[in-house]
Amino acid sequence: MGHPRHPRHPRRALRTTTVGAVSATLIAGAALGLAPAAQAAPGPGVRFVDISGAGGTVLKANVVAPSDTSRRYPVVVLPTSWAVPQIEYLAQAKQLADSGYVVVSYNSRGFWQSGGQIEVGGPEDIEDASKVIDWALANTQADPNEVGMAGVSYGAGISLLAAGHDKRIKAVAALSGWGDLIDSIYSGRTQHFQAAALLSGAGYLTGRPSPELQQVMKDFLGSNLAKEDDMIAWGKKRSPETYLDSINKNGAAILLGNAWGDTIFPPNQYADFFEKLTTPKRLEFRPGDHATAEATGLLGLPNDTWQDTHRWFDHYLKGDDNGVDRELPVRIKSRSTGAYESYPDWKSVGATKKKIALAGTTTIHTNVDSGANGGLLELSNILDQFLRLPPTASVPLLPRRWAGVWQSEKYTSEQHVRGTAKLHTTLTPTKESGTLVAYLYDVGPLGLGKLVSNAPYTFHGKTPGAPFGVDLELFSTAYDVPAGHRLALVVDTVDPLYIEHNPTGAQLTFSSPKDDPSYVSIPLREQ
């Protein structure tokens, strides 16, 4: 949240960026949700129905089922993504039905033609999921012993939440979702501005945000520190991690899939959630941004994420011996090579750690974007996904007045960065509040830096002039640094992705005390 005496930065950002965020919403909606209408127009075997959800709210839904009605089939329930119409999953629903599933997809409450208001995975959304399962068991050939749920983004979160509340759910595929809502859009105590503005804008364009959601977003984007605890409580209530004990006890087999560059639900929080699951589980990370790893599958095209989702359900709902339960449960795809790697658990991904010392004392001025930044929501990481073109910066030309820069030696061999880089430093501010953003760059011989990872960090209530320790996890990734290149850590104070909380004229000093040296820890694939 923000410092109440310095609201002008968030407001300025809100004015200049909201148009762009809403534009991005429309583009993302067309690319990820609306396009399936052309590819998967309603045809034979698709039945549109009304289902009574929590409190009698009407949920608009569709059913796709095998033509043979003489026996029961596993059922898969698909809640729609944020702001996307109920036709979102038709291409996948038809494929599932053709292989022997009843599929019920419904428009999440508050969006499009469904009734109610947007509750963001609140109690009503959880009850809706169970009501849809009730309906499917009463009105289709659904087998009550073989119930699965899946979804992209919002549908993923609702599916995970439902798994903690409904014991009938035996398998879940949660794609581009969240385990911890607050750690997703408020990591490092910093508002992820473009992500929140996109979600908020899309909610108003395609649905009816509840009064509670409207107030939360107003306080969040308006940097109302007095409401920070309320906002965190609201988010925890909507986080699957809060119901982890119930999810583990209920025992549903859970597949988690996400993109390395997800600017709405970053990968770290999914990896943390995965590690705490004790059920049958699988974690998959691929290049891209929010929901882009699944997008081609929504168009009916071949797609690794959806293929693995089908295999997951085939084993845990149908009982097929397809080997998915014997494969190593962590499967990641390198951003640099596109090659898949498998690991027994998340901590094995970056088993080797190398530290880059952040020596000396560096002071930077705030309020100016140095030129190092995390790119634009959706666009930058889609370019990385398909063209391997991450955001770049000329590291030698970054103005040292506004950016701190530390570099490694040239590497004599390729470095396989895997997992979560961690920054540890000592910070002395001149004001009680502030924001910094850390970036890790792959720097080539000519000084051009390609973004490997980044993360924001905000503090409030500190004593000006008094040093304190900072520990910050950068967003997890899989990136190969070529031989002859360096890694550089860059720190500045302004990034279009985030709301910053630096009072005018503030300075930040980074130091490396002898008894507590500063460093960035780089996770590497086991050498």
PDB file of C-alpha atoms in Angstrom, residues 357-472:
ATOM      1  CA  ALA A 357      29.091  -9.895  -4.086  1.00  0.00           C
ATOM      2  CA  LEU A 358      27.495  -6.446  -3.978  1.00  0.00           C
ATOM      3  CA  ALA A 359      30.563  -4.670  -2.655  1.00  0.00           C
ATOM      4  CA  GLY A 360      31.045  -1.059  -1.670  1.00  0.00           C
ATOM      5  CA  THR A 361      28.531   1.676  -0.898  1.00  0.00           C
ATOM      6  CA  THR A 362      26.164   2.982  -3.567  1.00  0.00           C
ATOM      7  CA  THR A 363      23.648   5.811  -3.229  1.00  0.00           C
ATOM      8  CA  ILE A 364      20.866   6.342  -5.765  1.00  0.00           C
ATOM      9  CA  HIS A 365      18.268   9.078  -6.115  1.00  0.00           C
ATOM     10  CA  THR A 366      14.606   8.129  -6.413  1.00  0.00           C
ATOM     11  CA  ASN A 367      11.591   9.207  -8.515  1.00  0.00           C
ATOM     12  CA  VAL A 368      13.192   8.604 -11.947  1.00  0.00           C
ATOM     13  CA  ASP A 369      13.013   5.466 -14.092  1.00  0.00           C
ATOM     14  CA  SER A 370      16.637   4.653 -14.908  1.00  0.00           C
ATOM     15  CA  GLY A 371      15.695   2.738 -18.048  1.00  0.00           C
ATOM     16  CA  ALA A 372      15.847  -0.647 -16.359  1.00  0.00           C
ATOM     17  CA  ASN A 373      12.346  -2.057 -16.068  1.00  0.00           C
ATOM     18  CA  GLY A 374      10.320  -5.258 -16.183  1.00  0.00           C
ATOM     19  CA  GLY A 375       8.583  -4.487 -19.478  1.00  0.00           C
ATOM     20  CA  LEU A 376       4.858  -4.314 -20.184  1.00  0.00           C
ATOM     21  CA  LEU A 377       2.245  -6.671 -18.837  1.00  0.00           C
ATOM     22  CA  GLU A 378       1.553  -9.527 -21.308  1.00  0.00           C
ATOM     23  CA  LEU A 379       3.415  -8.004 -24.258  1.00  0.00           C
ATOM     24  CA  SER A 380       7.028  -8.312 -23.075  1.00  0.00           C
ATOM     25  CA  ASN A 381       6.828 -11.913 -21.917  1.00  0.00           C
ATOM     26  CA  ILE A 382       4.879 -12.990 -25.002  1.00  0.00           C
ATOM     27  CA  LEU A 383       7.814 -11.654 -27.052  1.00  0.00           C
ATOM     28  CA  ASP A 384      10.115 -13.680 -24.808  1.00  0.00           C
ATOM     29  CA  GLN A 385       7.904 -16.768 -25.157  1.00  0.00           C
ATOM     30  CA  PHE A 386       7.721 -16.821 -28.935  1.00  0.00           C
ATOM     31  CA  LEU A 387      10.784 -14.853 -30.099  1.00  0.00           C
ATOM     32  CA  ARG A 388      13.087 -15.102 -27.060  1.00  0.00           C
ATOM     33  CA  LEU A 389      13.234 -11.316 -26.880  1.00  0.00           C
ATOM     34  CA  PRO A 390      13.052 -10.299 -23.196  1.00  0.00           C
ATOM     35  CA  PRO A 391      13.154  -6.634 -22.129  1.00  0.00           C
ATOM     36  CA  THR A 392      16.613  -5.144 -22.596  1.00  0.00           C
ATOM     37  CA  ALA A 393      18.748  -2.292 -21.243  1.00  0.00           C
ATOM     38  CA  SER A 394      22.228  -1.013 -22.042  1.00  0.00           C
ATOM     39  CA  VAL A 395      23.853  -1.663 -18.684  1.00  0.00           C
ATOM     40  CA  PRO A 396      26.911   0.620 -19.215  1.00  0.00           C
ATOM     41  CA  LEU A 397      24.589   3.503 -20.128  1.00  0.00           C
ATOM     42  CA  LEU A 398      22.250   3.206 -17.129  1.00  0.00           C
ATOM     43  CA  PRO A 399      22.550   6.520 -15.237  1.00  0.00           C
ATOM     44  CA  ARG A 400      24.295   5.764 -11.954  1.00  0.00           C
ATOM     45  CA  ARG A 401      22.501   8.670 -10.268  1.00  0.00           C
ATOM     46  CA  TRP A 402      19.275   6.645 -10.456  1.00  0.00           C
ATOM     47  CA  ALA A 403      20.516   3.057 -10.726  1.00  0.00           C
ATOM     48  CA  GLY A 404      22.857   0.909  -8.665  1.00  0.00           C
ATOM     49  CA  VAL A 405      24.776  -1.601 -10.785  1.00  0.00           C
ATOM     50  CA  TRP A 406      26.883  -4.593  -9.734  1.00  0.00           C
ATOM     51  CA  GLN A 407      28.301  -7.165 -12.164  1.00  0.00           C
ATOM     52  CA  SER A 408      29.792 -10.631 -11.986  1.00  0.00           C
ATOM     53  CA  GLU A 409      32.997 -11.643 -13.694  1.00  0.00           C
ATOM     54  CA  LYS A 410      32.696 -12.958 -17.251  1.00  0.00           C
ATOM     55  CA  TYR A 411      31.615 -16.579 -17.104  1.00  0.00           C
ATOM     56  CA  THR A 412      33.912 -19.055 -18.837  1.00  0.00           C
ATOM     57  CA  SER A 413      31.088 -21.562 -19.291  1.00  0.00           C
ATOM     58  CA  GLU A 414      27.346 -21.391 -19.807  1.00  0.00           C
ATOM     59  CA  GLN A 415      25.381 -20.736 -16.608  1.00  0.00           C
ATOM     60  CA  HIS A 416      22.002 -22.453 -16.282  1.00  0.00           C
ATOM     61  CA  VAL A 417      19.977 -20.166 -13.996  1.00  0.00           C
ATOM     62  CA  ARG A 418      17.125 -22.205 -12.491  1.00  0.00           C
ATOM     63  CA  GLY A 419      14.725 -21.233  -9.722  1.00  0.00           C
ATOM     64  CA  THR A 420      14.721 -18.221  -7.440  1.00  0.00           C
ATOM     65  CA  ALA A 421      17.527 -15.654  -7.163  1.00  0.00           C
ATOM     66  CA  LYS A 422      17.710 -13.933  -3.774  1.00  0.00           C
ATOM     67  CA  LEU A 423      18.981 -10.452  -2.928  1.00  0.00           C
ATOM     68  CA  HIS A 424      20.432  -9.658   0.491  1.00  0.00           C
ATOM     69  CA  THR A 425      21.631  -6.121   1.230  1.00  0.00           C
ATOM     70  CA  THR A 426      21.734  -3.352   3.812  1.00  0.00           C
ATOM     71  CA  LEU A 427      19.667  -0.281   2.974  1.00  0.00           C
ATOM     72  CA  THR A 428      19.793   3.186   4.512  1.00  0.00           C
ATOM     73  CA  PRO A 429      16.966   5.523   3.423  1.00  0.00           C
ATOM     74  CA  THR A 430      16.654   9.276   3.837  1.00  0.00           C
ATOM     75  CA  LYS A 431      12.862   8.982   4.271  1.00  0.00           C
ATOM     76  CA  GLU A 432      10.637   6.607   6.230  1.00  0.00           C
ATOM     77  CA  SER A 433       9.040   5.060   3.108  1.00  0.00           C
ATOM     78  CA  GLY A 434      10.444   3.907  -0.202  1.00  0.00           C
ATOM     79  CA  THR A 435      10.402   1.426  -3.074  1.00  0.00           C
ATOM     80  CA  LEU A 436      13.205  -0.280  -4.935  1.00  0.00           C
ATOM     81  CA  VAL A 437      13.055  -2.678  -7.868  1.00  0.00           C
ATOM     82  CA  ALA A 438      15.804  -5.251  -8.396  1.00  0.00           C
ATOM     83  CA  TYR A 439      16.633  -6.607 -11.853  1.00  0.00           C
ATOM     84  CA  LEU A 440      18.910  -9.439 -12.903  1.00  0.00           C
ATOM     85  CA  TYR A 441      20.375  -9.020 -16.396  1.00  0.00           C
ATOM     86  CA  ASP A 442      22.353 -11.260 -18.735  1.00  0.00           C
ATOM     87  CA  VAL A 443      24.955  -8.833 -20.082  1.00  0.00           C
ATOM     88  CA  GLY A 444      26.650  -9.541 -23.405  1.00  0.00           C
ATOM     89  CA  PRO A 445      30.074  -8.324 -24.638  1.00  0.00           C
ATOM     90  CA  LEU A 446      28.632  -5.018 -25.904  1.00  0.00           C
ATOM     91  CA  GLY A 447      26.875  -4.291 -22.612  1.00  0.00           C
ATOM     92  CA  LEU A 448      23.344  -5.119 -23.752  1.00  0.00           C
ATOM     93  CA  GLY A 449      21.445  -6.609 -20.835  1.00  0.00           C
ATOM     94  CA  LYS A 450      18.613  -9.094 -21.339  1.00  0.00           C
ATOM     95  CA  LEU A 451      16.220  -9.310 -18.399  1.00  0.00           C
ATOM     96  CA  VAL A 452      16.483 -12.582 -16.498  1.00  0.00           C
ATOM     97  CA  SER A 453      14.240 -11.656 -13.560  1.00  0.00           C
ATOM     98  CA  ASN A 454      13.047  -8.798 -11.357  1.00  0.00           C
ATOM     99  CA  ALA A 455      11.017  -8.053  -8.227  1.00  0.00           C
ATOM    100  CA  PRO A 456       9.871  -4.976  -6.260  1.00  0.00           C
ATOM    101  CA  TYR A 457      10.354  -4.144  -2.561  1.00  0.00           C
ATOM    102  CA  THR A 458       8.608  -1.445  -0.516  1.00  0.00           C
ATOM    103  CA  PHE A 459       9.166  -0.335   3.079  1.00  0.00           C
ATOM    104  CA  HIS A 460       7.218   1.949   5.414  1.00  0.00           C
ATOM    105  CA  GLY A 461       7.793   3.252   8.922  1.00  0.00           C
ATOM    106  CA  LYS A 462      11.606   3.119   8.854  1.00  0.00           C
ATOM    107  CA  THR A 463      13.841   5.609  10.669  1.00  0.00           C
ATOM    108  CA  PRO A 464      15.574   7.943   8.180  1.00  0.00           C
ATOM    109  CA  GLY A 465      19.328   7.445   8.301  1.00  0.00           C
ATOM    110  CA  ALA A 466      19.125   4.082  10.087  1.00  0.00           C
ATOM    111  CA  PRO A 467      20.293   1.028   8.099  1.00  0.00           C
ATOM    112  CA  PHE A 468      18.206  -2.145   7.915  1.00  0.00           C
ATOM    113  CA  GLY A 469      18.499  -5.487   6.176  1.00  0.00           C
ATOM    114  CA  VAL A 470      16.620  -6.293   2.983  1.00  0.00           C
ATOM    115  CA  ASP A 471      15.923  -9.827   1.771  1.00  0.00           C
ATOM    116  CA  LEU A 472      14.109 -10.077  -1.544  1.00  0.00           C
TER     117      LEU A 472
END
